[in-house]
Short mmCIF file of C-alpha atoms and ligand atoms in Angstrom, two decimals:
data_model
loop_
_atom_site.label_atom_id
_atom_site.label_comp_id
_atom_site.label_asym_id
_atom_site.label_seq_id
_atom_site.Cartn_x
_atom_site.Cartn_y
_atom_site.Cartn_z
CA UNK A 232 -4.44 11.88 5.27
CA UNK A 233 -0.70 10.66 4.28
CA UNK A 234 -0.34 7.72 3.60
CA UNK A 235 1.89 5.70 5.41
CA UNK A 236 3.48 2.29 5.33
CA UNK A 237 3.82 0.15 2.78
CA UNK A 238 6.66 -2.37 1.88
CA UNK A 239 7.06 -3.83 -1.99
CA UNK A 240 7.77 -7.49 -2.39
CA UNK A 241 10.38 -8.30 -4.75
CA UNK A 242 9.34 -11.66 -6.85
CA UNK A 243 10.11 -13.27 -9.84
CA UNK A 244 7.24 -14.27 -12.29
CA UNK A 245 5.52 -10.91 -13.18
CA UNK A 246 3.46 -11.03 -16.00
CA UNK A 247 4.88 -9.13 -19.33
CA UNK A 248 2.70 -6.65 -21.08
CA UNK A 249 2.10 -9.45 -23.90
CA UNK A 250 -1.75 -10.45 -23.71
CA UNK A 251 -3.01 -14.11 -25.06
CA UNK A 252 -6.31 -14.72 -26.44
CA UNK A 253 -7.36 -18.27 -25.58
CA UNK A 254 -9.13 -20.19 -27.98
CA UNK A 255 -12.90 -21.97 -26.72
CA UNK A 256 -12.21 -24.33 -24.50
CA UNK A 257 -14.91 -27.45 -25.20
CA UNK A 258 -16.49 -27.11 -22.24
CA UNK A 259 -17.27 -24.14 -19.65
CA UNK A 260 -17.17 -24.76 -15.56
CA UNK A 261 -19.13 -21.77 -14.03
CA UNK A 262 -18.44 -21.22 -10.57
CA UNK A 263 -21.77 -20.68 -8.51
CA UNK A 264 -19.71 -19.09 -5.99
CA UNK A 265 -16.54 -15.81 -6.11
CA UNK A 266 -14.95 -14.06 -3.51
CA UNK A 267 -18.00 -11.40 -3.33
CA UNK A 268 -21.25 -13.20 -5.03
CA UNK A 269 -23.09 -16.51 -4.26
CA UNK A 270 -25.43 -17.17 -7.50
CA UNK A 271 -27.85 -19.18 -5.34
CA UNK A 272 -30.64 -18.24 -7.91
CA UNK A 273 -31.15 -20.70 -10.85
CA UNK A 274 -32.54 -18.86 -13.65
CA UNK A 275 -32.12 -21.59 -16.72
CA UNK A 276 -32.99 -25.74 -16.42
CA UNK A 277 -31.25 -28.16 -17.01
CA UNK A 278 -30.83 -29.36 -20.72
CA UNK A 279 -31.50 -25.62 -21.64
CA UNK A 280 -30.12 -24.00 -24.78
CA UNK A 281 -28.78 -20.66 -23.54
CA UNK A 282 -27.87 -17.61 -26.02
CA UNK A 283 -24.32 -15.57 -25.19
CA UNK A 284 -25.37 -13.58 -22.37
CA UNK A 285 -28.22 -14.28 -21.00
CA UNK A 286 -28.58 -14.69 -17.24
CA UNK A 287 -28.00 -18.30 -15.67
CA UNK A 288 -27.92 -17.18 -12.08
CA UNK A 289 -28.23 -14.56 -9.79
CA UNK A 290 -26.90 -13.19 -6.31
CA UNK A 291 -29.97 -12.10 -4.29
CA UNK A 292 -27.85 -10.46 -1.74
CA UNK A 293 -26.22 -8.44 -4.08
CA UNK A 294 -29.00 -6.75 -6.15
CA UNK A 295 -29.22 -9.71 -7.82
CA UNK A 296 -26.04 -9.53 -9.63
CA UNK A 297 -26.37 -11.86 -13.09
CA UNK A 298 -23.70 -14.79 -13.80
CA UNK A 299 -23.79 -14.27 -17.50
CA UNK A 300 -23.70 -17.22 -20.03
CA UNK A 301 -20.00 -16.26 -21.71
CA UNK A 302 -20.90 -18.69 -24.73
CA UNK A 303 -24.65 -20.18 -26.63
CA UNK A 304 -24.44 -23.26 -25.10
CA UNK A 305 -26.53 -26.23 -23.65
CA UNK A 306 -27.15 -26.03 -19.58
CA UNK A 307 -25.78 -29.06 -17.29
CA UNK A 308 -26.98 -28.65 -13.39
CA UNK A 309 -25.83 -31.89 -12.17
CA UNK A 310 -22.06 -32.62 -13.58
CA UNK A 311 -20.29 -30.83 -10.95
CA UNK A 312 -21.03 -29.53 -7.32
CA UNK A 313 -21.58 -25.76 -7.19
CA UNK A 314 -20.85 -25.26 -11.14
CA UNK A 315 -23.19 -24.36 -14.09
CA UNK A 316 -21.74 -26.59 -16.75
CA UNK A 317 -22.05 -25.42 -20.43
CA UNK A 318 -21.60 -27.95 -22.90
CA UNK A 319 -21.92 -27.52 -27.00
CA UNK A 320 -20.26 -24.24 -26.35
CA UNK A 321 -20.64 -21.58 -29.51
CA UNK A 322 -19.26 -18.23 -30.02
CA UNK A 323 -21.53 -15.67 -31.51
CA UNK A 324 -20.55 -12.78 -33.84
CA UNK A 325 -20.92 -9.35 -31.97
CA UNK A 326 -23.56 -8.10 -34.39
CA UNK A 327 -25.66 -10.55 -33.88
CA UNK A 328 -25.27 -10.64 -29.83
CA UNK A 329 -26.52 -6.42 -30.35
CA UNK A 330 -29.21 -7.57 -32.10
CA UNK A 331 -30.17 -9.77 -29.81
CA UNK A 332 -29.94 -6.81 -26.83
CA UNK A 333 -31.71 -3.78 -28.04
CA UNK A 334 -30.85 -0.66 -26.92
CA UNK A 335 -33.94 0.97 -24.91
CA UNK A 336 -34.34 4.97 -25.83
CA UNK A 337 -35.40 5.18 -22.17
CA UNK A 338 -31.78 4.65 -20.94
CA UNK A 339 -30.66 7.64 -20.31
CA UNK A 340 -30.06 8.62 -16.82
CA UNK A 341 -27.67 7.78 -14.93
CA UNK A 342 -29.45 5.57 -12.70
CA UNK A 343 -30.94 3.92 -15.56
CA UNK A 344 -27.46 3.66 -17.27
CA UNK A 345 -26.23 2.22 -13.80
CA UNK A 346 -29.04 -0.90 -13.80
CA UNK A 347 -27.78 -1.94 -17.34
CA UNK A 348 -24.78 -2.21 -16.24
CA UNK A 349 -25.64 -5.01 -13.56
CA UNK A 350 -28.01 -6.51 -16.17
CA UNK A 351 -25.21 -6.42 -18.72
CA UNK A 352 -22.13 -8.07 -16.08
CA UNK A 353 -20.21 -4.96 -15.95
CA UNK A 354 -21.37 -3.46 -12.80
CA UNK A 355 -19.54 -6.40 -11.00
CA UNK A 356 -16.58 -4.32 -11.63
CA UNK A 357 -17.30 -1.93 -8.90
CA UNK A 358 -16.01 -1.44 -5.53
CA UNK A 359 -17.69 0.34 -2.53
CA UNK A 360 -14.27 1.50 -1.46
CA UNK A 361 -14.61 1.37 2.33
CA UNK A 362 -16.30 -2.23 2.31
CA UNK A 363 -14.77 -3.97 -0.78
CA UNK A 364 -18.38 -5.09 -1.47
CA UNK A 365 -20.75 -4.53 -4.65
CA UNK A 366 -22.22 -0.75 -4.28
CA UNK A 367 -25.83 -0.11 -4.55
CA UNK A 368 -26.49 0.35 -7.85
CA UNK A 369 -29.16 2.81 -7.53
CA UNK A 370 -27.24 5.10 -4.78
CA UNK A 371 -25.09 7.99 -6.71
CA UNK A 372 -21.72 7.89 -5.20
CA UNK A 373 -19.48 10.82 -3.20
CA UNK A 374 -16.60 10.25 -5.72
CA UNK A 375 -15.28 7.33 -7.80
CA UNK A 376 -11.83 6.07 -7.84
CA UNK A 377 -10.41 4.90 -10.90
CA UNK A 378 -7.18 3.17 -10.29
CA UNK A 379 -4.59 1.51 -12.72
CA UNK A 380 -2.71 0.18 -9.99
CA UNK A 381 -1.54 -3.37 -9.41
CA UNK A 382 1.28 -3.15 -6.55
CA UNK A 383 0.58 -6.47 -4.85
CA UNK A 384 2.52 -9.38 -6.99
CA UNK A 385 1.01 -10.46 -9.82
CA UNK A 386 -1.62 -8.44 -10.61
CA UNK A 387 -2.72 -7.46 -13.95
CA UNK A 388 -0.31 -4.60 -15.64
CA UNK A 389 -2.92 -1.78 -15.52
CA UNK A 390 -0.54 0.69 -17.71
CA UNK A 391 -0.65 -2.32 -20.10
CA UNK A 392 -3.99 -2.58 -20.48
CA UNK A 393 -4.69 1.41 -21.16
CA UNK A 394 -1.82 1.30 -23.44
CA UNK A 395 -2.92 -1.48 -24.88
CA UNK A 396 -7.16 0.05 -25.62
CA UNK A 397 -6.30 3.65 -25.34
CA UNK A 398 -9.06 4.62 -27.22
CA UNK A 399 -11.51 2.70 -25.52
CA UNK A 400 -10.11 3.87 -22.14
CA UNK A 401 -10.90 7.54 -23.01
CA UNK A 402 -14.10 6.33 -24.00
CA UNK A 403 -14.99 4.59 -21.19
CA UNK A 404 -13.86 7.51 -19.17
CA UNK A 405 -16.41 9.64 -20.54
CA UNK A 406 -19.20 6.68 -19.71
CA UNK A 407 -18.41 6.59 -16.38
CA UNK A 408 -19.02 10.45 -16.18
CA UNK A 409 -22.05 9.66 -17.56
CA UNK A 410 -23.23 7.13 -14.55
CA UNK A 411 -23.11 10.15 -12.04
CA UNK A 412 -23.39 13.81 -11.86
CA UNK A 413 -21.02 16.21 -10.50
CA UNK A 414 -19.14 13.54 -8.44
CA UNK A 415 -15.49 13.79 -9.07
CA UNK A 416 -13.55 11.05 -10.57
CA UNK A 417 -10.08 10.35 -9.17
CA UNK A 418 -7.77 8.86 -11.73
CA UNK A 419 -4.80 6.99 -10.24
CA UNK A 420 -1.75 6.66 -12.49
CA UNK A 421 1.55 5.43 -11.52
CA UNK A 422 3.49 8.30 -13.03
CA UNK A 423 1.33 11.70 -13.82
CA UNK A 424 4.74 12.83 -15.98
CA UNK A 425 4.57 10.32 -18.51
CA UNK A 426 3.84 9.87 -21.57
CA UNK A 427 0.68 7.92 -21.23
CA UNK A 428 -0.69 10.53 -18.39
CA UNK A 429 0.11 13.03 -21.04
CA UNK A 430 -1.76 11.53 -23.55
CA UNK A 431 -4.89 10.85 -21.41
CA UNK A 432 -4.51 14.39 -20.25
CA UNK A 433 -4.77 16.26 -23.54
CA UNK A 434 -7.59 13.79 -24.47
CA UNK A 435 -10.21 15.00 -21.78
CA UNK A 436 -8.71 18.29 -21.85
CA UNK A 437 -11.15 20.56 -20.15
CA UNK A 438 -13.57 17.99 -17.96
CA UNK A 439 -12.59 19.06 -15.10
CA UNK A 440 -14.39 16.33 -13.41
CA UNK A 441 -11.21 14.13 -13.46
CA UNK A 442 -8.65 14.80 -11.05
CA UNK A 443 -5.28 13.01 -11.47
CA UNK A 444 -3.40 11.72 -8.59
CA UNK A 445 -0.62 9.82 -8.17
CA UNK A 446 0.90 7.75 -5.30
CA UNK A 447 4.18 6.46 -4.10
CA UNK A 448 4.70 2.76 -5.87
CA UNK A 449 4.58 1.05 -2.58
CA UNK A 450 2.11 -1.90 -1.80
CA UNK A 451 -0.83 -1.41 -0.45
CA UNK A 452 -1.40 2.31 -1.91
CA UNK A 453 -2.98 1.01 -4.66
CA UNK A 454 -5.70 -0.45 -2.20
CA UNK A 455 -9.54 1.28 -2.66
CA UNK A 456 -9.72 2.12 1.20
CA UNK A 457 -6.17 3.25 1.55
CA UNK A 458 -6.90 5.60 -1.37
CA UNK A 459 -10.10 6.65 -0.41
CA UNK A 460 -8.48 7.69 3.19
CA UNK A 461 -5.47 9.39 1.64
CA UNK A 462 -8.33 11.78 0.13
CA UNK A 463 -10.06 12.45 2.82
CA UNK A 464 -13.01 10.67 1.76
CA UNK A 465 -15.78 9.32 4.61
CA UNK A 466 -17.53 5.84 4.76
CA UNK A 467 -21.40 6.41 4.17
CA UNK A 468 -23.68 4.06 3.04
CA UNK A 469 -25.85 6.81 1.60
CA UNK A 470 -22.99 8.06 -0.77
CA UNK A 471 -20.57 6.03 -1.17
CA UNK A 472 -16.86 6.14 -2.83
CA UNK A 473 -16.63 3.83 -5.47
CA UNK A 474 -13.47 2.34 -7.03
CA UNK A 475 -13.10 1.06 -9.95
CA UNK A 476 -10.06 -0.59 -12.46
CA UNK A 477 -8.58 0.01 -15.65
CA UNK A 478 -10.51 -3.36 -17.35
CA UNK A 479 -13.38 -2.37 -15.61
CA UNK A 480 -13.78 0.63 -17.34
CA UNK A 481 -13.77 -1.07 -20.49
CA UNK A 482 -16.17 -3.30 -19.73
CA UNK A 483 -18.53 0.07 -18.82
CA UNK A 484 -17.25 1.37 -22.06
CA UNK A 485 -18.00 -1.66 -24.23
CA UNK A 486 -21.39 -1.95 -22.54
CA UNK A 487 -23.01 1.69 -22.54
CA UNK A 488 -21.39 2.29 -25.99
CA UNK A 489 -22.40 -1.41 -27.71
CA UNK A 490 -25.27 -2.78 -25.41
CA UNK A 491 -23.59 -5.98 -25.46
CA UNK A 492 -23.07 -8.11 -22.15
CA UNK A 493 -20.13 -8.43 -21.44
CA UNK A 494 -18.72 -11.61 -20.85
CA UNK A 495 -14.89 -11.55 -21.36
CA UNK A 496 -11.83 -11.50 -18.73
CA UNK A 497 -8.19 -10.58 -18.94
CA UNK A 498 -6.46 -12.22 -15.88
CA UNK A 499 -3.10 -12.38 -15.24
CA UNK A 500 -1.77 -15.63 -15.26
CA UNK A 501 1.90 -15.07 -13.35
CA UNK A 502 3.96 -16.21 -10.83
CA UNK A 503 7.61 -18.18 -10.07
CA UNK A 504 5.69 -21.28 -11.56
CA UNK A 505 4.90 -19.91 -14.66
CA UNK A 506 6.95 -20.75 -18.03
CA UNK A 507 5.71 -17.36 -19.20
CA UNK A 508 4.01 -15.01 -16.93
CA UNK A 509 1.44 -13.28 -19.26
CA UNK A 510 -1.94 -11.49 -19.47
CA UNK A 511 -4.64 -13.59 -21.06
CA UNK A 512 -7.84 -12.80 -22.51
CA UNK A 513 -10.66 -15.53 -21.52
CA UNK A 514 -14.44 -16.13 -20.16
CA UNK A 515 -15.27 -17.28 -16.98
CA UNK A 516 -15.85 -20.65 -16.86
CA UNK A 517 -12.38 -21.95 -18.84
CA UNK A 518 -11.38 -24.69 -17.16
CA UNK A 519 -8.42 -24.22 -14.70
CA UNK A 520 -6.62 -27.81 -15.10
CA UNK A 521 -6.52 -26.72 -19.25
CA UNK A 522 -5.19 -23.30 -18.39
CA UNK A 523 -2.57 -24.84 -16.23
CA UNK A 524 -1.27 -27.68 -18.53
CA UNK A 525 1.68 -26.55 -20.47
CA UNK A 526 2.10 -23.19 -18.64
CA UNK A 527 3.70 -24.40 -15.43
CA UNK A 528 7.00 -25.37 -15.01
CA UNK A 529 6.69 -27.83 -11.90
CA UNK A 530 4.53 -31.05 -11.37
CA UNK A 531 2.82 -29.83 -8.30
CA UNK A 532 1.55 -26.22 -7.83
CA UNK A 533 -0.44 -23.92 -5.73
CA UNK A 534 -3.11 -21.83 -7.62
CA UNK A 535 -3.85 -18.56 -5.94
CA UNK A 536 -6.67 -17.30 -6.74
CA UNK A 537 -5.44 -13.64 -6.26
CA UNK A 538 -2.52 -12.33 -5.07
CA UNK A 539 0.32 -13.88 -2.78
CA UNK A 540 -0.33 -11.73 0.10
CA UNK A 541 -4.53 -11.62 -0.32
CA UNK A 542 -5.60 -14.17 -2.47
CA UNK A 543 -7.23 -17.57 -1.64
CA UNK A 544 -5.67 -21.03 -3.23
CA UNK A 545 -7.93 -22.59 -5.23
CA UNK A 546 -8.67 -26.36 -4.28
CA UNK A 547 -9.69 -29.34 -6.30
CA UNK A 548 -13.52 -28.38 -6.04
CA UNK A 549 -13.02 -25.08 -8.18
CA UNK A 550 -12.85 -26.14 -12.22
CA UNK A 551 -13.39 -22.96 -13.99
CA UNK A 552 -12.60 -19.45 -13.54
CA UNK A 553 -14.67 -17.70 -11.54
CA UNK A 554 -16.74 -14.92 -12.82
CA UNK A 555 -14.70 -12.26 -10.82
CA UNK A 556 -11.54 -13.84 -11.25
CA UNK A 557 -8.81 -11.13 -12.21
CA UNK A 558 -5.33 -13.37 -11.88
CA UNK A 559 -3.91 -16.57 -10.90
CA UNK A 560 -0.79 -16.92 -8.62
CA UNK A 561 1.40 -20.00 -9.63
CA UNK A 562 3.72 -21.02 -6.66
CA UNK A 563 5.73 -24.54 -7.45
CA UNK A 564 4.71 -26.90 -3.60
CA UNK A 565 6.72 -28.42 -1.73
CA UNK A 566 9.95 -27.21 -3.14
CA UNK A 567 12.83 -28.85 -0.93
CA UNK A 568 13.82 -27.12 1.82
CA UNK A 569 17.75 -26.03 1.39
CA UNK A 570 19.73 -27.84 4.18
CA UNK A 571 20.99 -25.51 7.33
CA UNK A 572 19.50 -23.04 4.91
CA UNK A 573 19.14 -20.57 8.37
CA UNK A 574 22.91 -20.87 8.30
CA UNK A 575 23.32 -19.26 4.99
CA UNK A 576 24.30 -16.05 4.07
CA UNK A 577 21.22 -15.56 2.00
CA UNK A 578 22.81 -13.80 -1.09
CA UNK A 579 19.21 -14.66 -2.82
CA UNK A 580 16.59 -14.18 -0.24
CA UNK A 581 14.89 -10.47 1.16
CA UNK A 582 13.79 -10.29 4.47
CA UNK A 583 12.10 -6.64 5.96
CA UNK A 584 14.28 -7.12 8.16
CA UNK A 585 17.51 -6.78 6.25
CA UNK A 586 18.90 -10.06 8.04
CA UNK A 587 20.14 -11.50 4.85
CA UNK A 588 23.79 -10.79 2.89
CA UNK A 589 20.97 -9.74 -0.19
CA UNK A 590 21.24 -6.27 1.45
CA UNK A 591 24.33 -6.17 -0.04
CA UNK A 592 23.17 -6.79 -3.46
CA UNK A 593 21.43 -4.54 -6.06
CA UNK A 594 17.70 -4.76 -6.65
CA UNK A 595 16.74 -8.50 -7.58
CA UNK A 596 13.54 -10.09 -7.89
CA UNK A 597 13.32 -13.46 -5.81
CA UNK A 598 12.13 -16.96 -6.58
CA UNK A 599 9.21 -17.44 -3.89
CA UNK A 600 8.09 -21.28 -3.25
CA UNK A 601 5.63 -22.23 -0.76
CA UNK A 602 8.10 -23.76 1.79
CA UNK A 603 10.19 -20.56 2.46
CA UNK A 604 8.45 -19.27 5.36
CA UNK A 605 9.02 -21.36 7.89
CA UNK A 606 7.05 -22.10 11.83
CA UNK A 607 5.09 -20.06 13.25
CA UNK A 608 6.84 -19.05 17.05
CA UNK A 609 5.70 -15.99 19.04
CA UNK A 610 5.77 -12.51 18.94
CA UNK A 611 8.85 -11.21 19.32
CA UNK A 612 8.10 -7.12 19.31
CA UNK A 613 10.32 -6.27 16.66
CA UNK A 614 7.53 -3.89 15.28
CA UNK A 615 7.94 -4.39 12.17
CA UNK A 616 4.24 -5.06 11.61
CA UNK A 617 3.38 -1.75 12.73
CA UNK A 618 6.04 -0.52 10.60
CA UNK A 619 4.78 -1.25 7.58
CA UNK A 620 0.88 -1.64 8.65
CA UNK A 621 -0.95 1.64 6.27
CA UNK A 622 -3.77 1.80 8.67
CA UNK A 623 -1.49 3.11 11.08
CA UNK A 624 -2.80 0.89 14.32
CA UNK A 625 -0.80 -1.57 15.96
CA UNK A 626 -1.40 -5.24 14.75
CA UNK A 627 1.24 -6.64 17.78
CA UNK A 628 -0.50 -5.05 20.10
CA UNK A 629 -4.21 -6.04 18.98
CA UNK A 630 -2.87 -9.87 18.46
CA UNK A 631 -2.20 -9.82 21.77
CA UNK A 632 -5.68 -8.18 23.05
CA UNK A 633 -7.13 -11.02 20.66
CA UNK A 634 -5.01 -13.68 22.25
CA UNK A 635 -6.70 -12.62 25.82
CA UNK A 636 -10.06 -12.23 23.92
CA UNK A 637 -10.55 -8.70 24.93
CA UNK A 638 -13.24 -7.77 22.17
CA UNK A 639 -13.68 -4.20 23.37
CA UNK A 640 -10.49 -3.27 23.88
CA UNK A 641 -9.32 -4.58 20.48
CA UNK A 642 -12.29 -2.70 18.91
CA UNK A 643 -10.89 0.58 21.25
CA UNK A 644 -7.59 -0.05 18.95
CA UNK A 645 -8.98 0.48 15.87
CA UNK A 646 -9.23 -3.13 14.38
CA UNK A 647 -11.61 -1.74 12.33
CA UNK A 648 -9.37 0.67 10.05
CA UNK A 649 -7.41 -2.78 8.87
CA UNK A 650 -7.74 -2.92 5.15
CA UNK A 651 -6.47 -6.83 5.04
CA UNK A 652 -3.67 -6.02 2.95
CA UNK A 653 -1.79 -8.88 4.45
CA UNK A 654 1.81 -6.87 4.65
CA UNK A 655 1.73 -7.30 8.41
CA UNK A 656 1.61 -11.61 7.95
CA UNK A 657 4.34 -11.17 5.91
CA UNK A 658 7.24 -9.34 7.12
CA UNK A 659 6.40 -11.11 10.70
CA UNK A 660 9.44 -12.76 11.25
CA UNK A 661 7.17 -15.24 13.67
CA UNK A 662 4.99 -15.78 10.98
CA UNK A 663 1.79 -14.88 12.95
CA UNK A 664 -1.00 -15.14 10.75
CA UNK A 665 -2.26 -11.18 11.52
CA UNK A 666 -4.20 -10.11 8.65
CA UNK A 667 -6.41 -13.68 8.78
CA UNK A 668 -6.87 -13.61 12.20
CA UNK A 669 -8.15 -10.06 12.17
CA UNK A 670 -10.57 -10.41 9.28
CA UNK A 671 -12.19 -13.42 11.74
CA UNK A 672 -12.25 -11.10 14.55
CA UNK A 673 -13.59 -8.19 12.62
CA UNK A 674 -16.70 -10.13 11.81
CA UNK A 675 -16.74 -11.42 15.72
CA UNK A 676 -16.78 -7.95 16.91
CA UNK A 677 -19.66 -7.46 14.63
CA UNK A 678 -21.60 -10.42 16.00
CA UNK A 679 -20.75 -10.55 19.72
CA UNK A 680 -20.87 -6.04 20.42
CA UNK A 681 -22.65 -4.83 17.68
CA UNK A 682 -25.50 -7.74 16.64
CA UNK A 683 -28.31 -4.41 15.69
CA UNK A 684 -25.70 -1.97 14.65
CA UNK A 685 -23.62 -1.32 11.41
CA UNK A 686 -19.98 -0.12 11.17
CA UNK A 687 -18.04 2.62 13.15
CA UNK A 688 -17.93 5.72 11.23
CA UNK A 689 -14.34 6.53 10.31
S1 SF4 B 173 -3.21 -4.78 10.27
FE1 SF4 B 173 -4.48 -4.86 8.44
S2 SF4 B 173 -3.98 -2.99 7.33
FE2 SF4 B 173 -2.35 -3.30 8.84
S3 SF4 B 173 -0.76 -4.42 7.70
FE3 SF4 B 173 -2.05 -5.94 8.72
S4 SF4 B 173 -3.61 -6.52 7.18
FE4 SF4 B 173 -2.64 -4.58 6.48
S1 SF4 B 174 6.01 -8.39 13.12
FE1 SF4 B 174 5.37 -10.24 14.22
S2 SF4 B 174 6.95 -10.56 15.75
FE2 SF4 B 174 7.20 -8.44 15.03
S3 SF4 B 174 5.95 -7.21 16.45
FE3 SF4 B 174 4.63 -7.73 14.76
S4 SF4 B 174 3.57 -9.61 15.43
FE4 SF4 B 174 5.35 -9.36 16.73
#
């Protein structure tokens, strides 16, 4: 399939290649909750002395997916809602965290290799491609994808990060081999002429399990579904297509080749509200008010927990970094609105539409706030959702159906193939809120016509 679509946001605040390591904070706030897993399964008590990485929860509806203890620590249930609280926190060397983990002699299949991965927190790295959800560990996949994308703004710089652990990247390359058989592994790079491609090229000279393909640099191709239907790949719960990112990989790498958990993060911390828009190396848990303090450059801000376009703001509740927590937006609120500003030329604004005198100017990266957008009004059939929509169906049209609650006919248009990218939301100039309201009526469809069954085939 081509792919099609697409539209990159200019912003200002991407993160540089630099990466921070943050010292221990005093204190860890474990989320119970992340976009994908619910740890509603206590495994520790409160008052408990926990070692660096051993399990304090698990996700029953997700093959029990661990929440790792990042740090030794002492276990606090109570302190705040929906958190595991570690207090006393303690780093361990890595030597003795091995010797704490032996390796078993058993491990050696791939299945086998696959299960230590969710014991050891680096499974959570995976992707069923078609779903977005946690694969089935003990189902071999069609294919995996292994992406170094990050087109939506801020992600983390995935070229950064290979450059940045090369060798540990061809490693890891090699262990994910290792978790399936003949499957082939698509490797996604944003330039296969360069000189990192060429590098990672002559290094796994001859597998010719690795395939390397590259994409136009246009938001959403760097999307697991997108990808997966570019290649001609089929949903199936029986074999999968899995996806997978550059600092996932290492995590694979650094488990199957040191049977350590694995515990650490590198977000991105970027934005237009960010002094200096970085990567930073962390554990979940780190408290979010202490990572924000000093980095921002306005009083009150908007945390994204995500990207702009897909991510969800993190509210008051939330004090630590979640345990699948890849980068934090920074937006400065309530910025003042510039007076008559509709009136203005607009040398320093985009728009899809190419309404503003910016079209004029050369490429420029613009200073996003959270006030820019303005009302919401109604459609106005300029297309440009459709446009730029890479599903290729017509989110105008099914707003509408929606609007008169037609269920089947929406479902007749192909609701289904929306891969929530968000693009659509954001070059409406009525500022319908498409991609939210279809993720709500994707789930209604589910409920209301299909109760018994699972989803359409592709
Ligand atoms: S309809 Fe879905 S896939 Fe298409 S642009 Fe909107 S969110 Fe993206
Ligand atoms: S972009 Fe917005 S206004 Fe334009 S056709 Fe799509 S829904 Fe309507």
């Amino acid at each position: 399939m081509k792919l099609r679509g697409g539209y990159n946001i200019l912003l200002k605040g991407r993160p540089n290649s630099e990466e921070e390591v943050l010292c221990d904070p005093e204190i860890l706030y474990l989320p119970l909750q992340s976009p994908r897993f619910n740890f509603s399964e206590l495994c520790v008590e409160d008052g408990q002395q926990v070692a660096q990485g051993q399990i304090l929860a698990k996700d029953p509806d997700n093959f029990f997916v661990p929440l790792l203890a990042p740090r030794v620590g002492t276990v606090r249930l109570q302190s705040v809602e929906s958190h595991i609280v570690l207090e006393n926190i303690e780093q361990k060397s890595e030597e003795a965290i091995a010797d704490s983990k032996e390796i078993s002699v058993q491990e050696k299949s791939a299945e086998s290799k696959r299960k230590k991965l969710l014991d050891y927190g680096a499974w959570q790295f995976f992707y069923d491609a078609f779903e977005q959800s946690l694969p089935d560990p003990a189902k071999a996949p069609q294919a995996i994808i292994l992406s170094i994308l990050r087109l939506e703004p801020f992600g983390i710089n995935g070229d950064a990060i290979v450059q940045n652990n090369l060798p540990d990247f061809i490693a890891g390359l090699e262990k994910l081999q290792s978790l399936i058989e003949y499957q082939p592994v698509y490797l996604v790079m944003p330039d296969t002429k360069s000189e990192l491609t060429r590098y990672v090229r002559e290094k796994i000279k001859g597998k010719a399990w690795v395939e390397f393909m590259e994409v136009p640099l246009r938001y959403p191709f760097d999307n697991f579904t997108v990808l997966a239907r570019s290649l001609g790949l089929k949903r199936g719960s029986e074999n999968p297509v899995w996806g997978i990112r550059a600092e996932g990989l290492l995590a694979v790498n650094k488990v199957l080749s040191n049977s350590q958990p694995y515990t650490e993060r590198i977000i991105s911390f970027a934005g237009p509200g960010v002094k200096i828009p970085k990567h930073l190396k962390t554990v979940p848990g780190y408290p979010i008010d202490q990572l924000i303090s000093d980095r921002v450059t306005c009083e009150e801000t908007r945390v994204i927990n995500g990207g702009i376009l897909t991510g969800e703001t993190v509210t008051k509740k939330t004090k630590g970094i979640d345990s699948e927590c890849s980068r934090f937006t920074v937006l400065c609120e309530h910025t003042e609105r510039e007076f008559m500003g509709f009136a203005m030329p607009g040398f320093g604004k985009h728009s899809y539409s190419n309404s503003f005198m910016s079209l004029v100017r050369r490429k420029f990266r613009e200073n996003i706030t959270t006030d820019l957008r303005g009302e919401q009004r109604p459609c106005v059939a300029c297309g440009f959702c459709e446009e730029v929509c890479p599903a290729g169906i017509m989110p105008h049209f099914i707003h509408k159906l929606l609007y008169q609650n037609e269920l089947e006919e929406v479902e007749k248009h192909r609701i289904d193939l929306c891969v929530g990218c968000g693009l659509c939301s954001f070059v409406c100039p009525s500022k319908l809120e498409l991609g939210k309201q279809f993720s709500d009526a994707h789930d209604l469809i589910r409920e209301e016509l299909h109760p018994q069954s699972s989803e359409p085939e592709e």
